[in-house]
Each structure stands twice: as C-alpha cells, then as structure tokens.
Amino acid sequence: MDNHGRGDGPRPAGGAGRPPGPLPYEGVWRFTAAAVDASVPQARHAVRDLLLRQGVPVSDELVYGLLLIVSELVTNAVRHAALLSPMLAVEVAVGAEWVRVSVEDNHPYRPTALEADHGQTGGRGLLLVREVAREAGGTVDVEHTASGGKVIWAALPLKPATLP
C-alpha cells in the first residue's frame, strides 16, 4: 500500500477559542492499493496507525466505527469494482471537529444502500456503513469523480475526551 501523505487538508471554520492555524493532527492522507482481498486488512491497519501516529483525539468506539467503515468500503471496491478498477484509493481527512474516510475507485456504478433482507447473507455493506455513521452523528455519500469513477465517503464528528 502506497502512502501519499499531505498535510494540507481541508480547514473547517474554527470555533470560539480555537487557536489560529491547523491543529497538529489535521490533514489529508491518501493510500493507494490494488483491488485485492489483502488490501482490506492493509487499509484498516493503515488508517488505525495513521490516527494513532497523528494523535487524533478519537475514542475507541469511534476508531472501531471508522475501521468497520473502511473495511466495508474497501471490500465493496474489491468485490464489485476490481474488474474495471484494479487500483483503489483510501483517503483520511481530519479536521478540528471531524474525520472523513473515503474509498475511491474507477468503476462508474454508484451503489445505493440496499434495504435489509434478513434472508440474504451479503449485500448489506453500505447499509451497515450508513448505520455506523448515523449512530456516530455523521454522514455518508457517494459522488462521481472527474475520471468517471466514484468515491464513497463517511464523515464522523470528533468528540475529544473531556479532561476531568
């Protein structure tokens, strides 16, 4: 997995009392990988390690949700887009008050979350992603890319642990 780190990420508007300039953990990092099964755990570990290395103030619960989302989105890209998109990209963007993970591939199909079919054993990945994001107070969307592919992203609010 190739890491193309960029510390020049999006800058959400700062709230009252926020120091000028970005916080130390803010930025955007992008990893590329082959659309193969082995990339699922590699992407999950890369995201986890990045959050730890940058000192992002995330709770264990938020990390678990983010890693579940990354696993589901990379799995979908591997299973459904690999034929037309042998490479995928995982991007992590961290702002002062949110973290966004996205998976991009070059397949033009834009999936929608399927309704839960309890008799079906698969096909509920996006439904799970939407539910995890909703429970965390976040959002999920699918967008077309300039190259004709798609990017699926989830943005979750950072809720830094309050000091006693």
Rosetta silent file (secondary structure, phi, psi, omega in degrees, C-alpha in Angstrom):
SEQUENCE: MDNHGRGDGPRPAGGAGRPPGPLPYEGVWRFTAAAVDASVPQARHAVRDLLLRQGVPVSDELVYGLLLIVSELVTNAVRHAALLSPMLAVEVAVGAEWVRVSVEDNHPYRPTALEADHGQTGGRGLLLVREVAREAGGTVDVEHTASGGKVIWAALPLKPATLP
SCORE:     score description
SCORE:     0.000 S_00000001
   1 L     0.000  125.383 -179.724    0.000    0.000    0.000 S_00000001
   2 E   -89.311  138.875 -179.683    1.494    3.315   -1.076 S_00000001
   3 E  -111.891  120.606  176.309    1.136    6.273    1.258 S_00000001
   4 E  -116.015   83.357 -175.795    0.920    9.718   -0.253 S_00000001
   5 E   -77.069  139.544  174.293    0.642   11.934    2.817 S_00000001
   6 E  -136.599  128.177  178.692   -0.384   15.528    2.508 S_00000001
   7 L   -94.460   16.496 -175.132   -0.721   17.775    5.484 S_00000001
   8 L  -107.003   50.266 -173.703   -2.673   20.400    3.550 S_00000001
   9 L   -74.755  178.283  178.976   -6.167   19.152    4.290 S_00000001
  10 L   -62.451  148.960 -177.655   -9.465   20.964    4.420 S_00000001
  11 L  -120.332   96.921  176.522   -9.833   23.553    7.112 S_00000001
  12 L   -65.121  155.823  179.663  -13.257   23.746    8.703 S_00000001
  13 L   -60.269  133.468 -178.729  -14.208   27.060   10.246 S_00000001
  14 L   -79.491  148.324  178.369  -12.785   27.348   13.744 S_00000001
  15 L   -87.343  178.306  178.100  -14.958   27.881   16.754 S_00000001
  16 L   -60.852  137.729  177.380  -14.534   30.414   19.501 S_00000001
  17 L    81.512    3.108  179.133  -11.333   29.918   21.429 S_00000001
  18 L   -80.408  134.962  179.555   -9.707   27.878   18.687 S_00000001
  19 L   -66.223  152.702  178.559   -6.021   28.668   18.183 S_00000001
  20 L   -66.865  147.917  179.057   -5.062   30.173   14.819 S_00000001
  21 L    82.295  171.273 -176.919   -3.874   27.709   12.217 S_00000001
  22 L   -71.265  152.512  172.462   -4.422   23.974   11.984 S_00000001
  23 L   -75.600  157.746 -173.999   -4.292   21.675   14.960 S_00000001
  24 L   -58.102  -27.238 -176.582   -1.336   19.229   14.939 S_00000001
  25 L   -93.350   -1.734 -177.634   -3.463   16.270   13.871 S_00000001
  26 L   -76.901  143.762  176.130   -5.271   17.995   10.963 S_00000001
  27 E   160.336 -176.368  178.812   -4.516   16.983    7.399 S_00000001
  28 E  -130.789  130.834  178.870   -5.292   14.704    4.487 S_00000001
  29 E  -129.220  140.112 -175.947   -3.565   11.392    3.795 S_00000001
  30 E  -129.390  132.139  178.778   -4.128    9.130    0.802 S_00000001
  31 E  -119.448  136.265  174.660   -3.192    5.467    0.415 S_00000001
  32 E  -112.518  151.080 -178.001   -3.399    3.536   -2.842 S_00000001
  33 E  -155.000  159.275  173.660   -3.703   -0.229   -3.101 S_00000001
  34 E   -70.400  149.484  179.127   -4.512   -2.995   -5.520 S_00000001
  35 L   -83.118   70.193  179.676   -8.181   -4.034   -5.579 S_00000001
  36 L  -131.773  159.513 -176.547   -7.455   -7.417   -3.967 S_00000001
  37 L   -53.414  -38.579 -177.418   -8.634   -9.091   -0.755 S_00000001
  38 L   -62.433  -20.069 -179.749   -5.314   -8.451    1.029 S_00000001
  39 H   -72.954  -19.733 -179.253   -5.918   -4.698    0.744 S_00000001
  40 H   -63.533  -57.447  178.442   -8.861   -4.835    3.184 S_00000001
  41 H   -67.522  -30.601  178.041   -6.789   -5.503    6.341 S_00000001
  42 H   -62.812  -43.895  179.676   -3.927   -3.381    4.970 S_00000001
  43 H   -65.160  -43.760  179.910   -6.235   -0.375    4.595 S_00000001
  44 H   -59.700  -46.866 -179.355   -7.757   -0.922    8.040 S_00000001
  45 H   -66.990  -37.677  179.521   -4.312   -1.111    9.673 S_00000001
  46 H   -63.595  -41.798  179.396   -3.031    1.907    7.727 S_00000001
  47 H   -66.612  -46.653  178.798   -5.971    4.038    8.900 S_00000001
  48 H   -57.990  -47.570 -178.714   -5.629    2.870   12.518 S_00000001
  49 H   -64.054  -37.599  178.628   -1.871    3.539   12.509 S_00000001
  50 H   -63.374  -46.408  179.599   -2.369    6.968   10.935 S_00000001
  51 H   -59.165  -42.410  178.649   -4.891    8.030   13.587 S_00000001
  52 H   -67.262  -47.665 -176.969   -2.507    6.918   16.337 S_00000001
  53 H   -61.367  -38.017 -178.316    0.607    8.441   14.734 S_00000001
  54 H   -83.052   -9.086  179.761   -1.087   11.817   14.198 S_00000001
  55 L    71.312   32.279  179.988   -2.513   11.874   17.720 S_00000001
  56 L   -67.057  129.163 -177.202   -6.101   12.319   16.517 S_00000001
  57 L   -76.490   78.443 -178.199   -8.344   12.592   19.595 S_00000001
  58 L  -114.996  140.904  175.772  -10.614    9.637   18.802 S_00000001
  59 L   -76.229  161.911  176.528  -12.401    7.361   21.229 S_00000001
  60 H   -58.683  -38.618 -179.855  -12.028    3.596   20.916 S_00000001
  61 H   -63.564  -41.736  179.339  -15.669    3.462   19.788 S_00000001
  62 H   -67.532  -41.548  177.445  -15.063    5.994   17.006 S_00000001
  63 H   -59.813  -45.551  179.320  -11.926    4.141   15.858 S_00000001
  64 H   -58.105  -46.042  179.185  -13.897    0.886   15.763 S_00000001
  65 H   -62.951  -44.604  178.958  -16.623    2.540   13.657 S_00000001
  66 H   -61.697  -43.180 -178.406  -14.118    4.131   11.274 S_00000001
  67 H   -68.775  -34.818  175.287  -12.261    0.850   10.784 S_00000001
  68 H   -64.400  -43.371  178.019  -15.512   -1.013   10.159 S_00000001
  69 H   -61.456  -47.445  178.957  -16.447    1.593    7.544 S_00000001
  70 H   -58.905  -45.527  179.382  -13.027    1.338    5.869 S_00000001
  71 H   -58.611  -46.697 -178.544  -13.279   -2.469    5.810 S_00000001
  72 H   -65.546  -43.734 -177.309  -16.740   -2.409    4.235 S_00000001
  73 H   -69.178  -40.319  177.976  -15.902    0.238    1.630 S_00000001
  74 H   -68.083  -41.276  177.133  -12.623   -1.414    0.571 S_00000001
  75 H   -58.089  -44.155  178.268  -14.336   -4.825    0.464 S_00000001
  76 H   -60.683  -43.270  179.797  -17.023   -3.365   -1.820 S_00000001
  77 H   -63.649  -40.707  179.660  -14.392   -1.875   -4.134 S_00000001
  78 H   -66.164  -45.955 -175.691  -12.525   -5.197   -4.271 S_00000001
  79 H   -74.200  -36.113 -169.692  -15.662   -7.280   -4.890 S_00000001
  80 H  -112.117  -16.430 -174.679  -17.559   -5.007   -7.249 S_00000001
  81 H  -118.372   -9.594 -171.334  -15.108   -2.641   -8.961 S_00000001
  82 L   -57.859  -35.664 -177.864  -11.849   -4.585   -9.392 S_00000001
  83 L   -59.839  -43.238  179.681  -12.586   -5.650  -12.971 S_00000001
  84 L   -96.028  -12.340 -176.293  -12.760   -2.035  -14.170 S_00000001
  85 L  -139.221   85.064 -177.554  -10.614   -0.566  -11.392 S_00000001
  86 L   -68.963  -12.133  176.310   -7.556   -2.652  -10.466 S_00000001
  87 E  -122.175  151.253  174.860   -6.427    0.090   -8.067 S_00000001
  88 E  -134.772  164.086  178.224   -8.309    1.879   -5.303 S_00000001
  89 E  -129.391  138.394  174.378   -7.506    4.798   -3.042 S_00000001
  90 E  -114.125  129.300  179.240   -8.301    5.292    0.623 S_00000001
  91 E  -122.539  138.423  175.725   -8.249    8.842    1.914 S_00000001
  92 E  -120.432  121.205  176.950   -8.355   10.030    5.508 S_00000001
  93 E  -119.145  127.563 -178.187   -9.100   13.708    6.105 S_00000001
  94 E  -122.132  124.774  175.334   -9.006   15.036    9.656 S_00000001
  95 L  -109.902 -174.661 -178.947  -10.287   18.432   10.676 S_00000001
  96 L   -64.826  -30.284 -172.692  -10.564   20.076   14.062 S_00000001
  97 L  -128.790   10.591 -177.232  -14.011   18.606   14.677 S_00000001
  98 E  -156.641  161.975  172.291  -14.420   15.702   12.228 S_00000001
  99 E  -134.705  136.341 -176.854  -12.732   12.796   10.489 S_00000001
 100 E  -126.209  128.486  173.997  -13.635   11.651    6.982 S_00000001
 101 E  -115.312  141.265  178.983  -12.675    8.347    5.368 S_00000001
 102 E  -143.241  152.927  175.318  -13.277    7.662    1.705 S_00000001
 103 E  -126.504  128.693 -177.618  -12.626    4.937   -0.828 S_00000001
 104 E  -118.215  138.182  172.702  -12.276    5.812   -4.498 S_00000001
 105 E  -139.898  172.785 -176.865  -12.292    3.510   -7.497 S_00000001
 106 L   -99.474   15.467  177.403  -12.636    3.958  -11.255 S_00000001
 107 L   -85.421  132.409 -174.798  -15.839    1.951  -11.663 S_00000001
 108 L   -75.936  -16.890 -176.660  -18.725    4.195  -12.780 S_00000001
 109 L   -65.306  130.153  178.393  -21.512    2.349  -10.927 S_00000001
 110 L  -104.370  103.322 -177.113  -22.888    4.348   -7.997 S_00000001
 111 L   -72.071  158.228  172.769  -24.269    1.917   -5.416 S_00000001
 112 L  -122.170  153.329  178.271  -27.153    2.639   -3.121 S_00000001
 113 L   -65.606  129.208 -179.431  -27.670    1.164    0.317 S_00000001
 114 L   -81.792  150.582  174.447  -29.834   -1.903   -0.028 S_00000001
 115 L   -67.972  146.176 -179.753  -32.852   -2.484    2.139 S_00000001
 116 L   -63.722  123.967  174.886  -32.200   -5.080    4.816 S_00000001
 117 L  -119.869  102.817 -172.497  -33.186   -8.532    3.579 S_00000001
 118 L   -66.099  -14.823  176.343  -32.789  -10.845    6.534 S_00000001
 119 L   -85.891   -9.745 -177.342  -32.750  -13.896    4.260 S_00000001
 120 L   -96.798  138.557 -177.368  -29.742  -12.566    2.372 S_00000001
 121 L   -92.768  -13.960 -179.348  -26.240  -13.210    3.718 S_00000001
 122 L  -136.006 -174.036  174.562  -24.448  -10.421    1.837 S_00000001
 123 L    82.629   12.137 -178.276  -25.047   -7.120    0.112 S_00000001
 124 L  -112.922   15.818 -176.932  -25.635   -5.045    3.224 S_00000001
 125 H   -58.080  -48.098 -179.494  -22.225   -3.348    3.467 S_00000001
 126 H   -68.704  -33.271  175.469  -23.420    0.144    2.584 S_00000001
 127 H   -61.655  -43.247  177.312  -26.432   -0.234    4.843 S_00000001
 128 H   -63.829  -43.943  178.664  -24.039   -1.072    7.690 S_00000001
 129 H   -59.072  -46.244  179.530  -21.788    1.876    6.786 S_00000001
 130 H   -62.143  -39.610 -179.198  -24.766    4.252    6.826 S_00000001
 131 H   -68.295  -43.598  178.561  -25.949    2.904   10.192 S_00000001
 132 H   -61.070  -45.177  179.816  -22.495    3.185   11.826 S_00000001
 133 H   -64.063  -43.799 -179.251  -22.146    6.763   10.540 S_00000001
 134 H   -61.105  -44.942 -179.978  -25.682    7.702   11.644 S_00000001
 135 H   -62.699  -29.160  179.875  -25.119    6.346   15.165 S_00000001
 136 L   -86.850   -2.617 -178.428  -21.926    8.411   15.427 S_00000001
 137 L    84.774   19.659 -177.511  -23.738   11.562   14.263 S_00000001
 138 L  -107.531 -165.136 -177.108  -22.049   11.510   10.863 S_00000001
 139 E  -143.729  158.979  179.509  -22.994   11.208    7.226 S_00000001
 140 E  -133.121  144.957  175.704  -22.219    9.059    4.170 S_00000001
 141 E  -152.199  163.939  175.910  -22.377    9.899    0.489 S_00000001
 142 E  -124.562  131.297 -179.080  -21.371    8.631   -2.946 S_00000001
 143 E  -132.433  151.694  172.534  -20.022   11.035   -5.573 S_00000001
 144 E   -77.656  148.342  175.244  -18.771   10.745   -9.138 S_00000001
 145 L   -99.209  164.772  179.367  -15.112   11.574   -9.722 S_00000001
 146 L   -61.642  -27.286 -178.157  -13.749   13.683  -12.578 S_00000001
 147 L   -85.692    1.654  178.265  -12.291   10.496  -14.112 S_00000001
 148 L    95.528   -0.041  176.994  -15.718    8.822  -14.282 S_00000001
 149 L   -91.135 -151.530  179.698  -15.323    6.637  -11.197 S_00000001
 150 E  -144.813  159.256  171.796  -16.779    7.134   -7.771 S_00000001
 151 E  -131.389  130.970  176.273  -15.799    7.970   -4.226 S_00000001
 152 E  -111.691  127.560 -176.103  -17.793    6.759   -1.245 S_00000001
 153 E  -133.727  156.301  174.517  -17.121    8.665    1.959 S_00000001
 154 E  -134.265  129.649  177.252  -18.192    8.821    5.570 S_00000001
 155 E  -115.433  127.647 -179.295  -17.593   11.819    7.824 S_00000001
 156 E  -122.680  142.704  178.922  -17.871   11.390   11.582 S_00000001
 157 E   -72.591  141.674  172.140  -17.624   14.072   14.256 S_00000001
 158 L   -84.295  131.429  176.987  -14.627   14.067   16.565 S_00000001
 159 L  -123.760   80.589 -177.006  -15.680   14.142   20.162 S_00000001
 160 L   -55.396  142.423  178.290  -12.435   14.621   22.051 S_00000001
 161 L   -61.667  133.406  178.828  -12.411   13.164   25.513 S_00000001
 162 L   -82.811  142.232 -179.751  -13.039   15.887   28.062 S_00000001
 163 L   -78.459  143.439 -179.952  -10.484   16.293   30.808 S_00000001
 164 L   -65.049    0.000    0.000  -11.678   15.701   34.377 S_00000001
